[in-house]
Tab-separated table of C-alpha atoms and ligand atoms in Angstrom:
chain	number	residue	atom	x	y	z
A	1	MET	CA	0.000	0.000	0.000
A	2	GLU	CA	2.788	2.313	1.057
A	3	THR	CA	4.757	1.603	-2.164
A	4	LYS	CA	1.684	2.237	-4.266
A	5	LYS	CA	1.313	5.597	-2.580
A	6	THR	CA	4.957	6.461	-3.139
A	7	MET	CA	4.733	5.484	-6.777
A	8	LYS	CA	1.648	7.589	-7.249
A	9	ALA	CA	3.406	10.531	-5.636
A	10	GLN	CA	6.441	9.976	-7.810
A	11	THR	CA	4.379	9.821	-10.984
A	12	LYS	CA	2.686	13.041	-9.997
A	13	GLN	CA	6.037	14.643	-9.392
A	14	MET	CA	7.279	13.418	-12.778
A	15	ASN	CA	4.244	14.888	-14.499
A	16	GLU	CA	4.818	18.183	-12.749
A	17	LEU	CA	8.437	18.142	-13.828
A	18	GLU	CA	7.487	17.386	-17.403
A	19	LYS	CA	5.034	20.276	-17.386
A	20	LEU	CA	7.719	22.559	-16.002
A	21	TYR	CA	10.161	21.355	-18.628
A	22	LYS	CA	7.723	22.078	-21.435
A	23	LYS	CA	6.987	25.508	-20.031
A	24	GLU	CA	10.653	26.237	-19.667
A	25	SER	CA	11.527	25.165	-23.191
A	26	VAL	CA	8.735	27.291	-24.645
A	27	LEU	CA	10.000	30.257	-22.633
A	28	ARG	CA	13.558	29.642	-23.750
A	29	LYS	CA	12.475	29.723	-27.377
A	30	ARG	CA	10.397	32.806	-26.801
A	31	TYR	CA	13.144	34.817	-25.116
A	32	TRP	CA	15.715	33.644	-27.578
A	33	ASN	CA	13.719	34.755	-30.531
A	34	MET	CA	12.634	37.994	-28.873
A	35	MET	CA	16.259	38.813	-28.345
A	36	GLU	CA	17.010	38.057	-31.976
A	37	ASP	CA	14.084	40.204	-33.071
A	38	MET	CA	15.294	43.147	-31.080
A	39	LYS	CA	18.276	43.162	-33.356
A	40	GLY	CA	15.985	43.488	-36.380
A	41	LYS	CA	14.629	41.152	-38.975
A	42	ILE	CA	17.257	41.918	-41.522
A	43	ARG	CA	20.624	42.670	-40.161
A	44	VAL	CA	23.264	44.159	-42.376
A	45	TYR	CA	26.920	43.631	-41.729
A	46	CYS	CA	29.660	45.264	-43.728
A	47	ARG	CA	32.926	43.421	-44.175
A	48	CYS	CA	36.008	44.838	-45.794
A	49	ARG	CA	38.674	42.487	-47.091
A	50	PRO	CA	42.383	43.103	-46.468
A	51	PHE	CA	44.657	44.319	-49.254
A	52	ALA	CA	45.876	41.621	-51.587
A	53	LYS	CA	49.603	41.318	-52.173
A	54	TYR	CA	49.371	42.624	-55.735
A	55	GLU	CA	47.571	45.694	-54.449
A	56	ILE	CA	50.292	46.407	-51.914
A	57	ASP	CA	52.909	45.904	-54.628
A	58	ARG	CA	51.084	48.390	-56.808
A	59	LYS	CA	50.899	50.807	-53.893
A	60	CYS	CA	47.110	51.025	-53.901
A	61	GLN	CA	45.744	53.371	-51.265
A	62	SER	CA	43.037	52.583	-48.745
A	63	VAL	CA	39.812	54.559	-48.918
A	64	VAL	CA	38.169	52.972	-45.885
A	65	ASP	CA	38.201	53.858	-42.242
A	66	PHE	CA	36.318	52.370	-39.278
A	67	PRO	CA	35.594	55.078	-36.652
A	68	ASP	CA	33.693	52.519	-34.518
A	69	ASP	CA	32.315	49.023	-34.938
A	70	VAL	CA	29.085	50.056	-36.659
A	71	THR	CA	30.407	52.822	-38.915
A	72	ILE	CA	32.423	52.785	-42.104
A	73	LYS	CA	33.879	55.904	-43.617
A	74	ILE	CA	34.856	56.216	-47.264
A	75	LYS	CA	37.528	58.826	-47.717
A	76	GLN	CA	37.162	60.953	-50.811
A	77	GLU	CA	38.905	64.002	-52.156
A	78	ARG	CA	36.009	66.350	-51.488
A	79	ASN	CA	33.667	64.906	-48.912
A	80	ASP	CA	33.997	61.714	-46.926
A	81	LYS	CA	30.936	59.496	-46.750
A	82	GLU	CA	29.802	57.586	-43.690
A	83	PHE	CA	27.546	54.544	-43.546
A	84	VAL	CA	26.150	52.876	-40.447
A	85	TYR	CA	25.236	49.176	-40.295
A	86	ASP	CA	24.521	46.663	-37.562
A	87	GLN	CA	28.179	45.770	-37.535
A	88	CYS	CA	31.268	46.654	-39.547
A	89	PHE	CA	34.237	44.354	-39.864
A	90	SER	CA	37.578	45.699	-40.986
A	91	GLY	CA	40.176	43.792	-42.991
A	92	THR	CA	41.718	42.376	-39.848
A	93	SER	CA	38.550	40.631	-38.647
A	94	SER	CA	38.810	36.888	-38.259
A	95	GLN	CA	36.439	34.277	-39.634
A	96	GLU	CA	35.624	33.309	-36.061
A	97	GLU	CA	34.649	36.847	-35.062
A	98	VAL	CA	32.409	37.187	-38.080
A	99	PHE	CA	30.729	33.874	-37.288
A	100	GLU	CA	29.985	34.783	-33.677
A	101	ASP	CA	26.749	36.624	-34.485
A	102	CYS	CA	25.743	34.114	-37.082
A	103	ARG	CA	26.059	31.271	-34.584
A	104	ARG	CA	22.801	32.270	-32.904
A	105	LEU	CA	20.899	31.940	-36.141
A	106	VAL	CA	21.629	28.215	-36.187
A	107	GLN	CA	19.519	27.885	-33.026
A	108	SER	CA	16.724	29.801	-34.746
A	109	ALA	CA	16.773	27.404	-37.719
A	110	MET	CA	16.461	24.537	-35.226
A	111	ASP	CA	13.512	26.311	-33.610
A	112	GLY	CA	11.693	26.230	-36.943
A	113	TYR	CA	12.620	29.535	-38.538
A	114	ASN	CA	13.809	30.240	-42.042
A	115	VAL	CA	17.215	31.756	-41.767
A	116	CYS	CA	19.088	33.241	-44.662
A	117	VAL	CA	22.607	34.593	-44.869
A	118	PHE	CA	23.706	36.198	-48.083
A	119	ALA	CA	26.766	38.010	-49.356
A	120	TYR	CA	26.550	40.959	-51.741
A	121	GLY	CA	29.436	42.779	-53.385
A	122	GLN	CA	31.639	43.099	-56.424
A	123	THR	CA	33.746	40.165	-57.590
A	124	GLY	CA	36.878	39.870	-55.499
A	125	SER	CA	35.419	41.652	-52.454
A	126	GLY	CA	35.366	38.570	-50.213
A	127	LYS	CA	31.874	37.082	-50.613
A	128	THR	CA	33.044	33.506	-51.021
A	129	TRP	CA	35.660	34.025	-48.337
A	130	THR	CA	32.887	35.095	-45.953
A	131	MET	CA	30.398	32.398	-46.931
A	132	VAL	CA	32.797	29.484	-47.381
A	133	GLY	CA	36.390	30.519	-46.709
A	134	LYS	CA	38.997	27.797	-46.686
A	135	PRO	CA	37.649	25.166	-44.268
A	136	GLU	CA	40.683	22.970	-44.868
A	137	ILE	CA	42.929	25.566	-43.205
A	138	GLU	CA	42.641	26.004	-39.432
A	139	GLY	CA	40.672	29.137	-38.577
A	140	CYS	CA	39.873	29.970	-42.230
A	141	GLY	CA	36.469	28.303	-42.584
A	142	GLY	CA	33.648	30.710	-43.373
A	143	LEU	CA	30.028	30.883	-42.273
A	144	THR	CA	28.785	27.763	-44.066
A	145	PRO	CA	31.162	25.161	-42.569
A	146	ARG	CA	30.985	26.826	-39.150
A	147	SER	CA	27.180	26.897	-39.106
A	148	ILE	CA	27.006	23.279	-40.222
A	149	ASP	CA	29.346	22.271	-37.394
A	150	GLU	CA	27.274	24.246	-34.924
A	151	LEU	CA	24.059	22.657	-36.174
A	152	PHE	CA	25.312	19.119	-35.624
A	153	LEU	CA	26.851	20.089	-32.293
A	154	LEU	CA	23.502	21.409	-31.050
A	155	ALA	CA	21.716	18.323	-32.398
A	156	GLU	CA	24.141	16.133	-30.455
A	157	GLN	CA	23.759	18.189	-27.275
A	158	ASN	CA	19.955	17.965	-27.426
A	159	LYS	CA	19.672	14.358	-28.488
A	160	GLN	CA	18.095	13.239	-25.210
A	161	THR	CA	15.058	15.351	-25.885
A	162	THR	CA	15.009	15.896	-29.647
A	163	THR	CA	15.717	14.088	-32.899
A	164	THR	CA	17.232	16.213	-35.657
A	165	LYS	CA	17.043	15.387	-39.351
A	166	VAL	CA	19.099	17.399	-41.808
A	167	SER	CA	18.930	17.428	-45.611
A	168	CYS	CA	19.976	19.850	-48.321
A	169	TYR	CA	19.597	21.064	-51.863
A	170	MET	CA	21.943	23.208	-53.876
A	171	ILE	CA	20.880	25.462	-56.690
A	172	GLU	CA	22.683	27.827	-58.955
A	173	ILE	CA	20.905	30.643	-60.768
A	174	TYR	CA	22.652	31.511	-63.996
A	175	ASN	CA	21.157	33.802	-66.648
A	176	ASP	CA	17.815	33.428	-64.903
A	177	ASN	CA	17.913	29.629	-65.146
A	178	LEU	CA	17.926	27.280	-62.187
A	179	VAL	CA	20.643	24.632	-62.225
A	180	ASP	CA	20.423	21.717	-59.805
A	181	LEU	CA	24.021	21.176	-58.744
A	182	LEU	CA	23.279	18.019	-56.759
A	183	TYR	CA	21.651	16.456	-59.815
A	184	ILE	CA	24.742	17.161	-61.907
A	185	MET	CA	26.908	15.900	-59.058
A	186	SER	CA	24.993	12.639	-58.766
A	187	MET	CA	25.070	12.062	-62.534
A	188	LYS	CA	28.802	12.639	-62.485
A	189	GLU	CA	29.197	10.165	-59.645
A	190	LYS	CA	27.375	7.600	-61.745
A	191	GLY	CA	29.705	8.348	-64.659
A	192	LYS	CA	26.868	9.780	-66.736
A	193	LYS	CA	26.978	12.917	-68.859
A	194	VAL	CA	24.377	15.633	-68.460
A	195	ARG	CA	23.138	16.796	-71.844
A	196	ALA	CA	21.766	20.308	-72.075
A	197	GLY	CA	17.987	20.195	-71.858
A	198	SER	CA	17.901	16.652	-70.459
A	199	GLU	CA	17.833	17.721	-66.808
A	200	PRO	CA	14.634	17.328	-64.774
A	201	ARG	CA	12.431	20.397	-64.843
A	202	LEU	CA	12.739	22.591	-61.767
A	203	ASP	CA	9.770	24.515	-60.409
A	204	ILE	CA	9.760	26.963	-57.533
A	205	LYS	CA	6.795	26.071	-55.320
A	206	LYS	CA	5.667	26.599	-51.743
A	207	ASP	CA	4.628	23.797	-49.424
A	208	SER	CA	1.646	23.947	-47.062
A	209	LYS	CA	3.766	25.653	-44.408
A	210	GLY	CA	4.910	28.383	-46.764
A	211	MET	CA	8.381	26.929	-47.218
A	212	VAL	CA	9.868	27.297	-50.696
A	213	VAL	CA	10.567	23.953	-52.329
A	214	ILE	CA	12.343	23.443	-55.610
A	215	GLN	CA	10.213	20.795	-57.206
A	216	GLY	CA	12.305	18.372	-59.203
A	217	ALA	CA	15.550	19.195	-57.386
A	218	VAL	CA	17.639	16.530	-55.705
A	219	VAL	CA	17.422	16.691	-51.901
A	220	LEU	CA	20.119	14.728	-50.111
A	221	GLU	CA	20.160	13.525	-46.530
A	222	CYS	CA	22.915	14.903	-44.354
A	223	PRO	CA	23.563	12.519	-41.471
A	224	THR	CA	26.746	14.256	-40.299
A	225	ALA	CA	28.523	17.608	-40.599
A	226	GLU	CA	31.293	15.948	-42.665
A	227	ARG	CA	28.819	14.482	-45.144
A	228	THR	CA	27.064	17.861	-45.469
A	229	MET	CA	30.346	19.560	-46.313
A	230	THR	CA	31.288	16.783	-48.744
A	231	ILE	CA	28.018	17.352	-50.582
A	232	PHE	CA	28.583	21.113	-50.542
A	233	ASP	CA	32.121	20.740	-51.930
A	234	ALA	CA	31.026	18.309	-54.624
A	235	GLY	CA	28.182	20.651	-55.600
A	236	ASN	CA	30.618	23.548	-55.818
A	237	LYS	CA	32.957	21.537	-58.049
A	238	VAL	CA	30.309	21.001	-60.689
A	239	ARG	CA	29.427	24.686	-60.730
A	240	HIS	CA	31.679	25.371	-63.660
A	241	VAL	CA	30.526	22.459	-65.756
A	242	GLY	CA	26.795	22.976	-65.296
A	243	SER	CA	25.237	21.942	-68.584
A	244	THR	CA	23.573	25.284	-69.139
A	245	LYS	CA	26.744	27.296	-68.614
A	246	MET	CA	29.801	25.883	-70.208
A	247	ASN	CA	32.236	28.718	-69.881
A	248	ALA	CA	30.881	30.973	-67.197
A	249	GLU	CA	32.708	31.752	-64.015
A	250	SER	CA	31.202	31.164	-60.624
A	251	SER	CA	31.127	34.884	-59.921
A	252	ARG	CA	28.517	35.239	-62.650
A	253	SER	CA	25.901	33.112	-60.940
A	254	HIS	CA	24.055	33.045	-57.616
A	255	LEU	CA	24.651	30.035	-55.423
A	256	ILE	CA	21.992	28.858	-53.002
A	257	PHE	CA	22.789	26.110	-50.533
A	258	ALA	CA	19.699	25.293	-48.486
A	259	VAL	CA	19.985	23.190	-45.354
A	260	LEU	CA	16.634	21.819	-44.197
A	261	VAL	CA	16.390	21.182	-40.486
A	262	GLU	CA	13.664	19.040	-38.941
A	263	VAL	CA	13.652	18.893	-35.153
A	264	TYR	CA	11.274	16.472	-33.442
A	265	ASP	CA	10.718	17.164	-29.759
A	266	LYS	CA	10.176	13.852	-27.972
A	267	GLN	CA	8.366	15.501	-25.058
A	268	THR	CA	5.974	17.809	-26.854
A	269	LYS	CA	5.753	15.424	-29.836
A	270	LYS	CA	5.998	18.394	-32.187
A	271	THR	CA	8.239	18.917	-35.147
A	272	ALA	CA	9.824	22.258	-36.012
A	273	ASN	CA	10.785	22.679	-39.668
A	274	GLY	CA	13.446	25.278	-40.300
A	275	LYS	CA	15.739	26.119	-43.167
A	276	PHE	CA	19.145	27.715	-43.264
A	277	SER	CA	20.029	29.172	-46.670
A	278	PHE	CA	23.551	30.199	-47.541
A	279	ILE	CA	23.626	32.463	-50.566
A	280	ASP	CA	26.709	33.615	-52.406
A	281	LEU	CA	25.373	36.209	-54.839
A	282	ALA	CA	26.874	36.914	-58.239
A	283	GLY	CA	29.308	39.835	-58.439
A	284	SER	CA	27.487	43.153	-58.411
A	285	GLU	CA	29.969	45.074	-60.589
A	286	ARG	CA	28.872	46.870	-63.715
A	287	ALA	CA	29.536	45.148	-67.034
A	288	GLY	CA	31.755	47.772	-68.648
A	289	LYS	CA	34.840	47.170	-66.577
A	290	THR	CA	35.538	43.670	-67.789
A	291	GLY	CA	35.446	44.424	-71.523
A	292	ALA	CA	32.129	42.843	-72.253
A	293	THR	CA	31.317	40.382	-75.033
A	294	ALA	CA	27.701	39.638	-75.950
A	295	ASP	CA	27.626	36.691	-73.532
A	296	ARG	CA	29.069	38.762	-70.743
A	297	LEU	CA	26.556	41.508	-71.378
A	298	LYS	CA	23.720	39.007	-71.171
A	299	GLU	CA	25.104	37.700	-67.896
A	300	ALA	CA	25.554	41.199	-66.550
A	301	MET	CA	22.026	42.208	-67.486
A	302	SER	CA	20.583	39.144	-65.836
A	303	ILE	CA	22.616	39.715	-62.659
A	304	ASN	CA	21.651	43.360	-62.627
A	305	LYS	CA	18.000	42.480	-62.964
A	306	SER	CA	18.057	39.947	-60.172
A	307	LEU	CA	20.005	42.143	-57.761
A	308	SER	CA	17.706	45.073	-58.361
A	309	ALA	CA	14.696	42.779	-57.889
A	310	LEU	CA	16.237	41.778	-54.559
A	311	GLY	CA	16.641	45.456	-53.680
A	312	ASN	CA	13.016	46.140	-54.626
A	313	VAL	CA	11.684	43.299	-52.500
A	314	ILE	CA	13.633	44.552	-49.539
A	315	SER	CA	12.525	48.103	-50.131
A	316	ALA	CA	8.856	47.011	-50.359
A	317	LEU	CA	9.262	45.164	-47.079
A	318	SER	CA	10.787	48.259	-45.539
A	319	THR	CA	7.850	50.472	-46.351
A	320	ASN	CA	5.420	47.781	-45.162
A	321	GLU	CA	3.841	47.547	-48.570
A	322	LYS	CA	1.086	44.985	-48.942
A	323	PHE	CA	2.456	43.725	-52.213
A	324	ILE	CA	5.988	42.392	-52.154
A	325	PRO	CA	7.291	41.751	-55.691
A	326	TYR	CA	8.856	38.346	-54.965
A	327	ARG	CA	7.659	37.005	-58.319
A	328	ASP	CA	9.603	39.531	-60.371
A	329	ASN	CA	12.680	37.357	-60.455
A	330	LYS	CA	13.729	33.760	-59.826
A	331	LEU	CA	16.243	34.855	-57.227
A	332	THR	CA	13.639	36.677	-55.134
A	333	LEU	CA	11.140	33.865	-55.676
A	334	VAL	CA	13.598	31.294	-54.360
A	335	MET	CA	14.396	33.615	-51.435
A	336	SER	CA	10.759	34.557	-50.774
A	337	ASP	CA	10.409	32.451	-47.616
A	338	SER	CA	13.667	33.866	-46.286
A	339	LEU	CA	13.017	37.597	-46.608
A	340	GLY	CA	10.332	39.284	-44.536
A	341	GLY	CA	7.567	37.462	-42.667
A	342	ASN	CA	8.979	35.104	-40.083
A	343	ALA	CA	12.397	34.843	-41.632
A	344	LYS	CA	15.649	35.959	-40.101
A	345	THR	CA	18.024	37.440	-42.598
A	346	LEU	CA	21.630	38.432	-42.382
A	347	MET	CA	23.156	40.332	-45.262
A	348	PHE	CA	26.847	40.868	-45.721
A	349	VAL	CA	27.987	43.668	-47.926
A	350	ASN	CA	31.525	42.818	-48.882
A	351	ILE	CA	33.846	45.565	-50.015
A	352	SER	CA	37.408	46.165	-51.109
A	353	PRO	CA	39.556	48.756	-49.285
A	354	ALA	CA	41.380	49.867	-52.430
A	355	ASP	CA	41.117	53.239	-54.148
A	356	TYR	CA	40.604	51.786	-57.622
A	357	ASN	CA	37.469	49.981	-56.340
A	358	CYS	CA	36.042	53.062	-54.658
A	359	GLU	CA	33.183	53.569	-57.077
A	360	GLU	CA	31.958	49.975	-56.774
A	361	THR	CA	32.403	50.135	-53.013
A	362	LEU	CA	30.171	53.201	-52.772
A	363	THR	CA	27.547	51.575	-55.007
A	364	SER	CA	27.520	48.492	-52.767
A	365	LEU	CA	27.269	50.532	-49.583
A	366	VAL	CA	24.376	52.572	-50.944
A	367	TYR	CA	22.579	49.351	-51.954
A	368	ALA	CA	23.115	47.925	-48.484
A	369	SER	CA	21.855	51.103	-46.832
A	370	ARG	CA	18.568	50.622	-48.586
A	371	VAL	CA	18.372	47.179	-46.985
A	372	LYS	CA	19.242	48.595	-43.596
A	373	LEU	CA	16.236	50.898	-43.635
A	374	ILE	CA	13.817	48.036	-43.116
A	375	THR	CA	15.604	46.705	-40.067
A	376	ASN	CA	13.670	48.733	-37.570
A	377	GLU	CA	10.307	48.897	-39.235
A	378	ALA	CA	9.719	45.270	-40.055
A	379	LYS	CA	10.460	44.049	-36.594
A	380	GLN	CA	7.648	45.769	-34.689
A	381	GLU	CA	4.934	44.363	-36.874
A	382	LYS	CA	5.500	40.703	-36.567
A	383	ASP	CA	7.038	40.070	-33.188
A	384	SER	CA	4.042	38.429	-31.582
A	385	ALA	CA	3.160	36.300	-34.587
A	386	GLU	CA	6.696	35.080	-34.736
A	387	VAL	CA	6.824	34.057	-31.095
A	388	ARG	CA	3.559	32.265	-31.532
A	389	ARG	CA	4.897	30.278	-34.408
A	390	SER	CA	7.972	29.233	-32.500
A	391	GLU	CA	5.880	28.161	-29.529
A	392	CYS	CA	3.715	25.930	-31.616
A	393	GLY	CA	6.314	24.496	-33.949
A	394	SER	CA	4.450	22.565	-36.597
A	395	GLU	CA	2.592	19.336	-36.512
B	1	ADP	P1	34.330	37.146	-54.170
B	1	ADP	O1	33.723	35.844	-53.800
B	1	ADP	O2	33.566	38.311	-53.658
B	1	ADP	O3	34.615	37.257	-55.626
B	1	ADP	P2	36.616	36.126	-52.755
B	1	ADP	O4	35.953	35.658	-51.515
B	1	ADP	O5	36.955	35.090	-53.754
B	1	ADP	O6	35.743	37.260	-53.450
B	1	ADP	O7	37.874	36.969	-52.322
B	1	ADP	C1	38.875	37.432	-53.241
B	1	ADP	C2	40.252	37.084	-52.695
B	1	ADP	O8	40.509	37.765	-51.475
B	1	ADP	C3	40.428	35.617	-52.396
B	1	ADP	O9	41.731	35.224	-52.735
B	1	ADP	C4	40.204	35.529	-50.915
B	1	ADP	O10	40.879	34.428	-50.343
B	1	ADP	C5	40.754	36.860	-50.422
B	1	ADP	N1	40.037	37.363	-49.232
B	1	ADP	C6	38.825	37.935	-49.228
B	1	ADP	N2	38.454	38.330	-47.989
B	1	ADP	C7	39.479	37.995	-47.174
B	1	ADP	C8	39.719	38.150	-45.769
B	1	ADP	N3	38.820	38.725	-44.951
B	1	ADP	N4	40.891	37.699	-45.281
B	1	ADP	C9	41.805	37.127	-46.092
B	1	ADP	N5	41.635	36.957	-47.415
B	1	ADP	C10	40.499	37.387	-47.973
B	2	MG	MG1	33.087	34.312	-55.118
């Protein structure tokens, strides 16, 4: 009788504890995401690369100055120009430092949010360095390998209470066409050639939860961080030989690596579906500089169109317009679940410190300032809805 009583009491206590646990984990998510929101929906970071050796040899002068960690000054003959962003990183910033703020976004993706990090800037300004870096060299890995490591680390730490499933797709947008890099990669692995026009048709659709899916694209499971990076590397390798773009360089196309994160909570029996997109945009420079051929002009026009569409979407979000022109371009359509709404976006504007790049640098900074404007406005509107979504997860 006594034991029965004790057991009953213990069960009651367990139930209480479970209730407390659930309450606590909901609160944790809520505070976490509130804190993130206070920093704005779209955060803009500016990163300047260091001088390259050939620039030092040629005695190029620096036009940039960093008065504090949110301001960048461009020195000009007549009047200097100042720009303020959420954070500014000078040429001496390390990959680790730059990742520090991005680290938190991995938690958000696991909580069921769409997270998107993208790099904007002229070719040679450090976009790929920021997004990918050189993971094979200690300390040189960029945001993608570091976030992937963090994701699997968190999954491991939480494995008592949650099960995490990771998968990915990898798409390149070249001349307004979608190219499925993982399809090309898998054909190559099988020793098969991809003939132009023979690839499966890709359609940009939304699933019932509003998540963008690329219908027809290969989605691969990622059981470990190593496997995820192997897939990413292999996808990157076939970038140059994509059947629709025989002789284009990678800087002429947008690269989208989407990591899908499904977290099942064993206690609440709910699944949160998040996505972390890593986007290395095509170089933003004007066509003229590179001595354009007809092909190059076509590329440049297509890049120009997509980057201005991206700017327009962001600007429409900033002024709280009802209609957001996501459909104007494939780039913005693919990114539509990662800009505005519940998404958390981090934009890097990458720049060069050198005098001969000054014009492009100013153009990039002005573009990024337009993005920055929405930071404060968008956040007030959707705070409560966002917290609600994170509390509920999805069924
Ligand atoms: P983008 O992708 O914008 O064309 P890259 O990332 O390829 O530019 O950078 C151009 C060159 O500068 C590369 O050789 C890269 O390794 C180097 N680089 C860029 N940013 C940094 C940095 N912060 N620290 C060291 N090297 C850098
Ligand atoms: Mg690049």
